[in-house]
């Protein structure tokens, strides 16, 4: 199996010439807002590379090529393909912000990436979005057939909960208290089901084909459930497993994550109409063809970009009470998503 770090798109995503990210962050913080603190210097590219490498090692180990071999091949095919690993890195960053070590965040980080991958596999199926390209390769059902793709998604979903809940997933000297693990399981289960991803996907299906008559608050509902819910869970799981016990701090992180979750999907909507399939690693222009309700369609590109900047600013405001040095990864991650940093890097 090719290592993630040696495969071409992610290497281009994360190893482009170093940009002065701290100045980018400073520029994004509106002047005169005394409450938003100046960002400390931070090697964001190095951070992303090292966290992605740790996540990819753990993902590789989590799905061995056991029998039945074909299903494990399908799971690995989608899971180990070139994803940005935003969900697991957010989970690790939140754990470290809460004072926990990275090793404690690896099981929940692996779990959220498995659930994200499951949702991409199912989203691409002919009965859903019917997409042929994902993570720069044929989508799972195109490579393995529809029945195996359905099963690969289901197996990743159940493996995610097994890894999160199994005490053996955690280093023996760092075992988290069972109460923390239980809270994580409950949080993750809520975000996947009919209060989260599934709710968003159903609302998305129901509004497809009606795009211009769908009200903006319905589009926000879709995005918050379909996309933001899992990003929120990624951050909250990290904070809980890392020992974050102050309910107000967890709530601030939840609000930060909800902002960047909505932001992530609005950026995805913008990229769909502004970038090529080659740049995205998935079919571009799909939202227009399938008449999806998106922010650019309802409010236009300019206003969508302004909305993204507002969400980025609001996300950072929710981090103001934290030590800026410890919160630096989360602050930079908000910018990375806002600027679609992986594409900018690709173009450098
Ligand atoms: C079957 C229980 C169950 C749930 C699935 C299909 C579904 C319900 C929900 C769809 C969720 C979905 C695919 C939301 C879109 C999120 C999004 C913006 C994905 C784009 O991801 P990338 O390309 O991610 O930014 P990677 O990780 O590839 O870099």
XYZ file of C-alpha atoms and ligand atoms in Angstrom:
377
model
C 0.000 0.000 0.000
C 1.385 3.401 -0.994
C 2.099 5.588 1.971
C -0.075 8.709 2.147
C 2.954 10.943 2.354
C 4.414 9.572 -0.855
C 1.250 9.867 -2.950
C 1.101 12.906 -5.192
C -1.915 15.103 -4.349
C -1.444 15.283 -0.553
C 2.278 15.880 -0.917
C 1.420 18.821 -3.147
C -1.247 19.876 -0.648
C 1.047 20.017 2.318
C 4.603 20.415 1.071
C 4.363 23.526 -1.074
C 6.740 26.441 -0.342
C 6.181 27.703 3.175
C 3.864 30.699 3.427
C 3.985 33.149 6.304
C 0.825 31.812 7.818
C 0.966 33.980 10.899
C 0.737 37.108 8.737
C -2.182 35.561 6.857
C -3.921 35.004 10.164
C -3.160 38.514 11.340
C -4.608 39.911 8.114
C -7.800 37.969 8.634
C -8.307 39.418 12.103
C -10.185 42.720 11.793
C -8.204 45.719 13.052
C -9.261 47.421 16.241
C -10.906 44.342 17.759
C -9.045 44.409 21.048
C -10.541 41.129 22.093
C -8.836 39.182 19.283
C -5.254 38.581 20.379
C -2.228 38.700 18.072
C -1.221 35.285 16.814
C 2.106 33.829 17.896
C 4.461 32.471 15.204
C 3.446 28.947 14.344
C 4.729 26.419 11.799
C 1.327 25.370 10.486
C 2.638 23.374 7.542
C 4.950 21.363 9.796
C 2.076 20.841 12.218
C -0.265 19.548 9.494
C 2.400 17.235 8.064
C 3.266 15.659 11.385
C -0.364 15.241 12.519
C -1.451 13.845 9.132
C 1.443 11.367 9.226
C 0.430 10.170 12.720
C -3.204 9.829 11.628
C -2.277 7.950 8.473
C -0.107 5.480 10.401
C -3.000 4.813 12.779
C -5.538 4.424 9.938
C -3.245 1.972 8.173
C -2.919 -0.175 11.319
C -6.648 0.037 12.097
C -7.759 -1.848 8.969
C -5.516 -4.851 8.297
C -6.043 -6.884 5.127
C -7.832 -9.695 6.960
C -10.390 -12.103 5.508
C -12.743 -11.467 3.794
C -9.972 -9.715 1.919
C -12.140 -7.862 -0.618
C -14.125 -5.875 1.981
C -10.948 -4.834 3.771
C -9.450 -3.799 0.436
C -12.506 -1.620 -0.239
C -12.344 -0.036 3.230
C -8.619 0.688 2.889
C -9.066 1.960 -0.670
C -11.315 4.811 0.450
C -9.870 5.401 3.919
C -6.204 5.600 2.930
C -6.805 7.672 -0.213
C -5.746 11.302 -0.341
C -7.935 13.058 2.228
C -6.948 16.273 3.950
C -7.469 14.689 7.410
C -9.116 17.867 8.690
C -11.471 15.973 11.047
C -8.807 13.912 12.859
C -6.384 16.858 13.059
C -9.113 19.000 14.643
C -9.683 16.202 17.151
C -5.987 16.037 18.074
C -5.707 19.840 18.263
C -8.698 20.064 20.631
C -7.283 17.260 22.820
C -3.940 19.046 23.090
C -5.674 22.349 23.823
C -7.513 20.603 26.675
C -4.161 19.422 28.020
C -4.198 15.821 26.761
C -1.393 14.118 24.813
C -1.763 13.279 21.102
C -1.738 9.521 21.793
C -5.001 9.822 23.714
C -6.689 11.523 20.743
C -5.667 8.926 18.149
C -8.627 6.516 18.694
C -11.304 9.261 18.406
C -9.344 10.856 15.534
C -9.361 7.523 13.668
C -13.071 7.107 14.456
C -14.080 10.495 13.017
C -12.012 9.955 9.867
C -13.665 6.534 9.392
C -17.108 8.086 9.719
C -16.201 10.908 7.341
C -14.965 8.320 4.801
C -18.121 6.233 5.260
C -20.239 9.307 4.534
C -18.239 10.049 1.368
C -18.614 6.445 0.134
C -22.377 6.486 0.734
C -22.782 10.011 -0.633
C -21.172 8.899 -3.927
C -23.486 5.885 -4.433
C -25.805 5.885 -7.476
C -28.833 6.112 -5.147
C -27.384 9.318 -3.626
C -25.138 11.734 -5.570
C -23.914 9.142 -8.083
C -20.356 10.383 -8.291
C -17.497 8.659 -10.079
C -14.495 10.475 -8.642
C -13.422 10.889 -5.026
C -10.049 11.714 -3.469
C -8.425 11.700 -6.921
C -9.501 8.142 -7.709
C -12.645 6.294 -8.865
C -15.252 6.347 -6.095
C -15.586 3.189 -4.005
C -18.579 1.755 -5.882
C -16.842 2.413 -9.237
C -13.797 0.459 -8.067
C -15.498 -2.337 -6.074
C -19.159 -2.368 -7.156
C -22.178 -1.070 -5.310
C -22.757 -3.929 -2.846
C -19.180 -3.820 -1.533
C -19.254 -0.022 -1.324
C -22.413 -0.143 0.839
C -20.765 -2.765 3.049
C -17.436 -0.912 3.230
C -19.282 2.156 4.519
C -21.218 0.108 7.068
C -18.056 -1.676 8.215
C -16.177 1.627 8.654
C -19.078 3.009 10.696
C -19.084 0.058 13.068
C -15.272 -0.126 13.247
C -15.198 3.560 14.237
C -17.279 2.827 17.359
C -15.307 -0.333 18.132
C -12.004 1.579 18.071
C -13.369 4.476 20.105
C -14.812 2.190 22.795
C -12.118 -0.513 23.063
C -9.741 0.111 26.014
C -7.034 -1.659 23.973
C -7.097 1.213 21.434
C -5.482 3.499 24.029
C -1.893 3.311 25.303
C -1.981 1.249 28.546
C -0.351 4.033 30.577
C -2.894 6.604 29.336
C -6.237 4.776 29.605
C -8.981 7.425 29.682
C -11.678 7.070 32.372
C -14.664 5.100 30.995
C -16.943 8.102 31.655
C -14.979 10.164 29.104
C -15.164 7.381 26.518
C -18.915 7.007 27.087
C -19.463 10.727 26.519
C -17.483 10.480 23.282
C -19.543 7.515 22.058
C -22.791 9.308 22.808
C -21.621 12.525 21.114
C -20.467 10.677 17.998
C -23.605 8.529 17.735
C -25.798 11.629 17.920
C -23.851 13.360 15.170
C -24.111 10.447 12.705
C -27.794 9.545 12.967
C -31.113 11.171 12.200
C -30.208 14.225 14.324
C -26.989 14.771 12.356
C -25.481 13.521 9.087
C -28.536 11.497 8.127
C -30.870 14.453 8.822
C -28.709 16.690 6.635
C -28.547 14.166 3.826
C -32.334 13.627 3.848
C -32.994 17.383 3.792
C -30.438 17.723 0.989
C -32.173 15.005 -1.054
C -35.577 16.593 -0.472
C -34.432 20.009 -1.658
C -32.477 18.807 -4.688
C -34.175 19.996 -7.870
C -35.943 22.853 -6.081
C -32.790 24.903 -5.607
C -34.025 28.434 -6.221
C -37.161 28.057 -4.111
C -35.286 26.639 -1.092
C -34.996 29.258 1.685
C -31.514 30.105 2.945
C -32.276 28.843 6.461
C -33.066 25.421 4.949
C -29.687 25.418 3.198
C -28.058 26.330 6.496
C -29.922 23.432 8.167
C -28.578 21.053 5.502
C -25.009 22.278 5.874
C -25.066 22.304 9.680
C -26.299 18.703 9.790
C -24.643 17.158 6.745
C -21.211 18.694 7.278
C -20.822 20.746 10.461
C -22.104 18.017 12.802
C -19.086 15.758 12.236
C -16.582 18.606 12.464
C -18.256 19.642 15.718
C -18.036 16.083 17.028
C -14.368 15.897 15.993
C -13.486 18.924 18.131
C -15.743 18.011 21.063
C -14.463 14.409 21.184
C -10.886 15.709 21.232
C -11.645 18.096 24.085
C -13.473 15.431 26.118
C -10.859 12.710 25.662
C -8.108 15.238 26.472
C -9.700 15.841 29.867
C -11.548 19.083 29.184
C -14.014 19.254 32.040
C -15.143 22.878 32.126
C -18.577 22.900 30.405
C -18.078 26.509 29.244
C -14.793 25.680 27.516
C -16.359 22.663 25.786
C -19.266 24.889 24.706
C -16.858 27.496 23.271
C -15.071 24.796 21.307
C -18.414 23.434 20.095
C -19.375 26.890 18.804
C -15.983 27.343 17.150
C -16.432 23.963 15.456
C -19.970 24.721 14.299
C -18.721 27.925 12.635
C -15.889 26.158 10.844
C -18.222 23.288 9.962
C -20.626 25.609 8.178
C -17.661 27.458 6.708
C -16.225 24.146 5.379
C -19.418 23.416 3.451
C -19.836 26.982 2.099
C -16.217 26.825 0.885
C -17.017 23.428 -0.662
C -20.004 25.047 -2.454
C -17.754 27.868 -3.735
C -15.027 25.474 -4.903
C -17.601 23.411 -6.771
C -18.246 26.358 -9.099
C -14.752 27.902 -9.192
C -12.291 24.982 -9.426
C -11.657 22.039 -11.727
C -12.137 18.335 -10.993
C -8.358 17.963 -11.231
C -7.808 20.545 -8.492
C -10.541 19.126 -6.277
C -9.977 15.391 -6.775
C -13.741 15.051 -7.188
C -16.229 16.048 -9.877
C -16.467 19.836 -10.097
C -19.688 21.602 -11.135
C -21.780 18.783 -9.702
C -24.034 21.059 -7.604
C -25.208 22.965 -10.675
C -25.820 19.823 -12.743
C -27.818 18.134 -9.971
C -29.576 21.386 -9.032
C -28.436 21.404 -5.400
C -29.264 24.210 -2.996
C -25.984 25.984 -2.307
C -24.910 29.343 -0.937
C -23.430 30.613 -4.254
C -26.685 29.752 -6.011
C -28.872 31.506 -3.444
C -26.784 34.549 -2.478
C -24.080 34.662 -5.191
C -20.313 34.088 -5.028
C -19.368 37.481 -3.594
C -21.769 37.266 -0.656
C -20.831 33.633 -0.076
C -17.173 34.671 0.246
C -18.147 37.456 2.683
C -20.135 34.933 4.704
C -17.095 32.646 4.878
C -14.976 35.528 6.236
C -17.657 36.324 8.837
C -17.781 32.704 9.950
C -13.988 32.586 10.209
C -14.010 35.706 12.367
C -16.792 34.340 14.561
C -15.004 30.989 14.905
C -11.893 32.773 16.200
C -13.931 34.839 18.649
C -15.027 31.602 20.318
C -11.337 30.832 20.985
C -10.539 34.165 22.613
C -10.660 32.841 26.180
C -7.978 30.238 25.467
C -4.207 30.712 25.637
C -3.389 31.888 22.058
C -0.300 29.677 21.851
C -2.268 26.572 22.761
C -5.154 27.591 20.494
C -2.825 28.370 17.538
C -3.532 25.090 15.646
C -7.316 25.660 15.809
C -6.940 29.318 14.794
C -4.762 28.354 11.826
C -7.064 25.497 10.851
C -9.931 28.003 10.543
C -7.826 30.036 8.116
C -6.694 26.960 6.212
C -10.312 25.999 5.548
C -11.397 29.590 4.831
C -8.671 30.067 2.240
C -9.002 26.498 0.890
C -5.303 26.394 1.805
C -4.808 22.949 0.255
C -5.674 24.355 -3.168
C -3.574 27.513 -2.758
C -0.628 25.340 -1.800
C -1.249 23.148 -4.817
C -1.053 26.166 -7.079
C 2.158 27.588 -5.602
C -25.137 6.084 6.205
C -25.332 6.603 8.689
C -25.062 7.060 7.307
C -24.758 8.353 7.123
C -24.353 8.947 5.829
C -24.327 10.110 2.977
C -24.572 10.804 4.274
C -25.280 10.052 5.365
C -24.224 12.069 4.506
C -23.438 12.901 3.541
C -22.379 13.649 4.273
C -21.437 14.369 3.332
C -20.746 13.577 2.276
C -21.224 15.683 3.499
C -20.296 16.481 2.666
C -19.125 16.908 3.538
C -18.025 17.481 2.688
C -17.979 18.952 2.455
C -17.135 16.672 2.162
C -16.001 17.118 1.358
O -14.918 16.477 1.906
P -13.457 16.820 1.409
O -13.323 16.494 -0.051
O -12.729 15.800 2.351
O -13.090 18.211 1.795
P -11.357 14.984 2.235
O -11.316 14.271 3.553
O -11.467 14.044 1.080
O -10.235 15.983 2.076
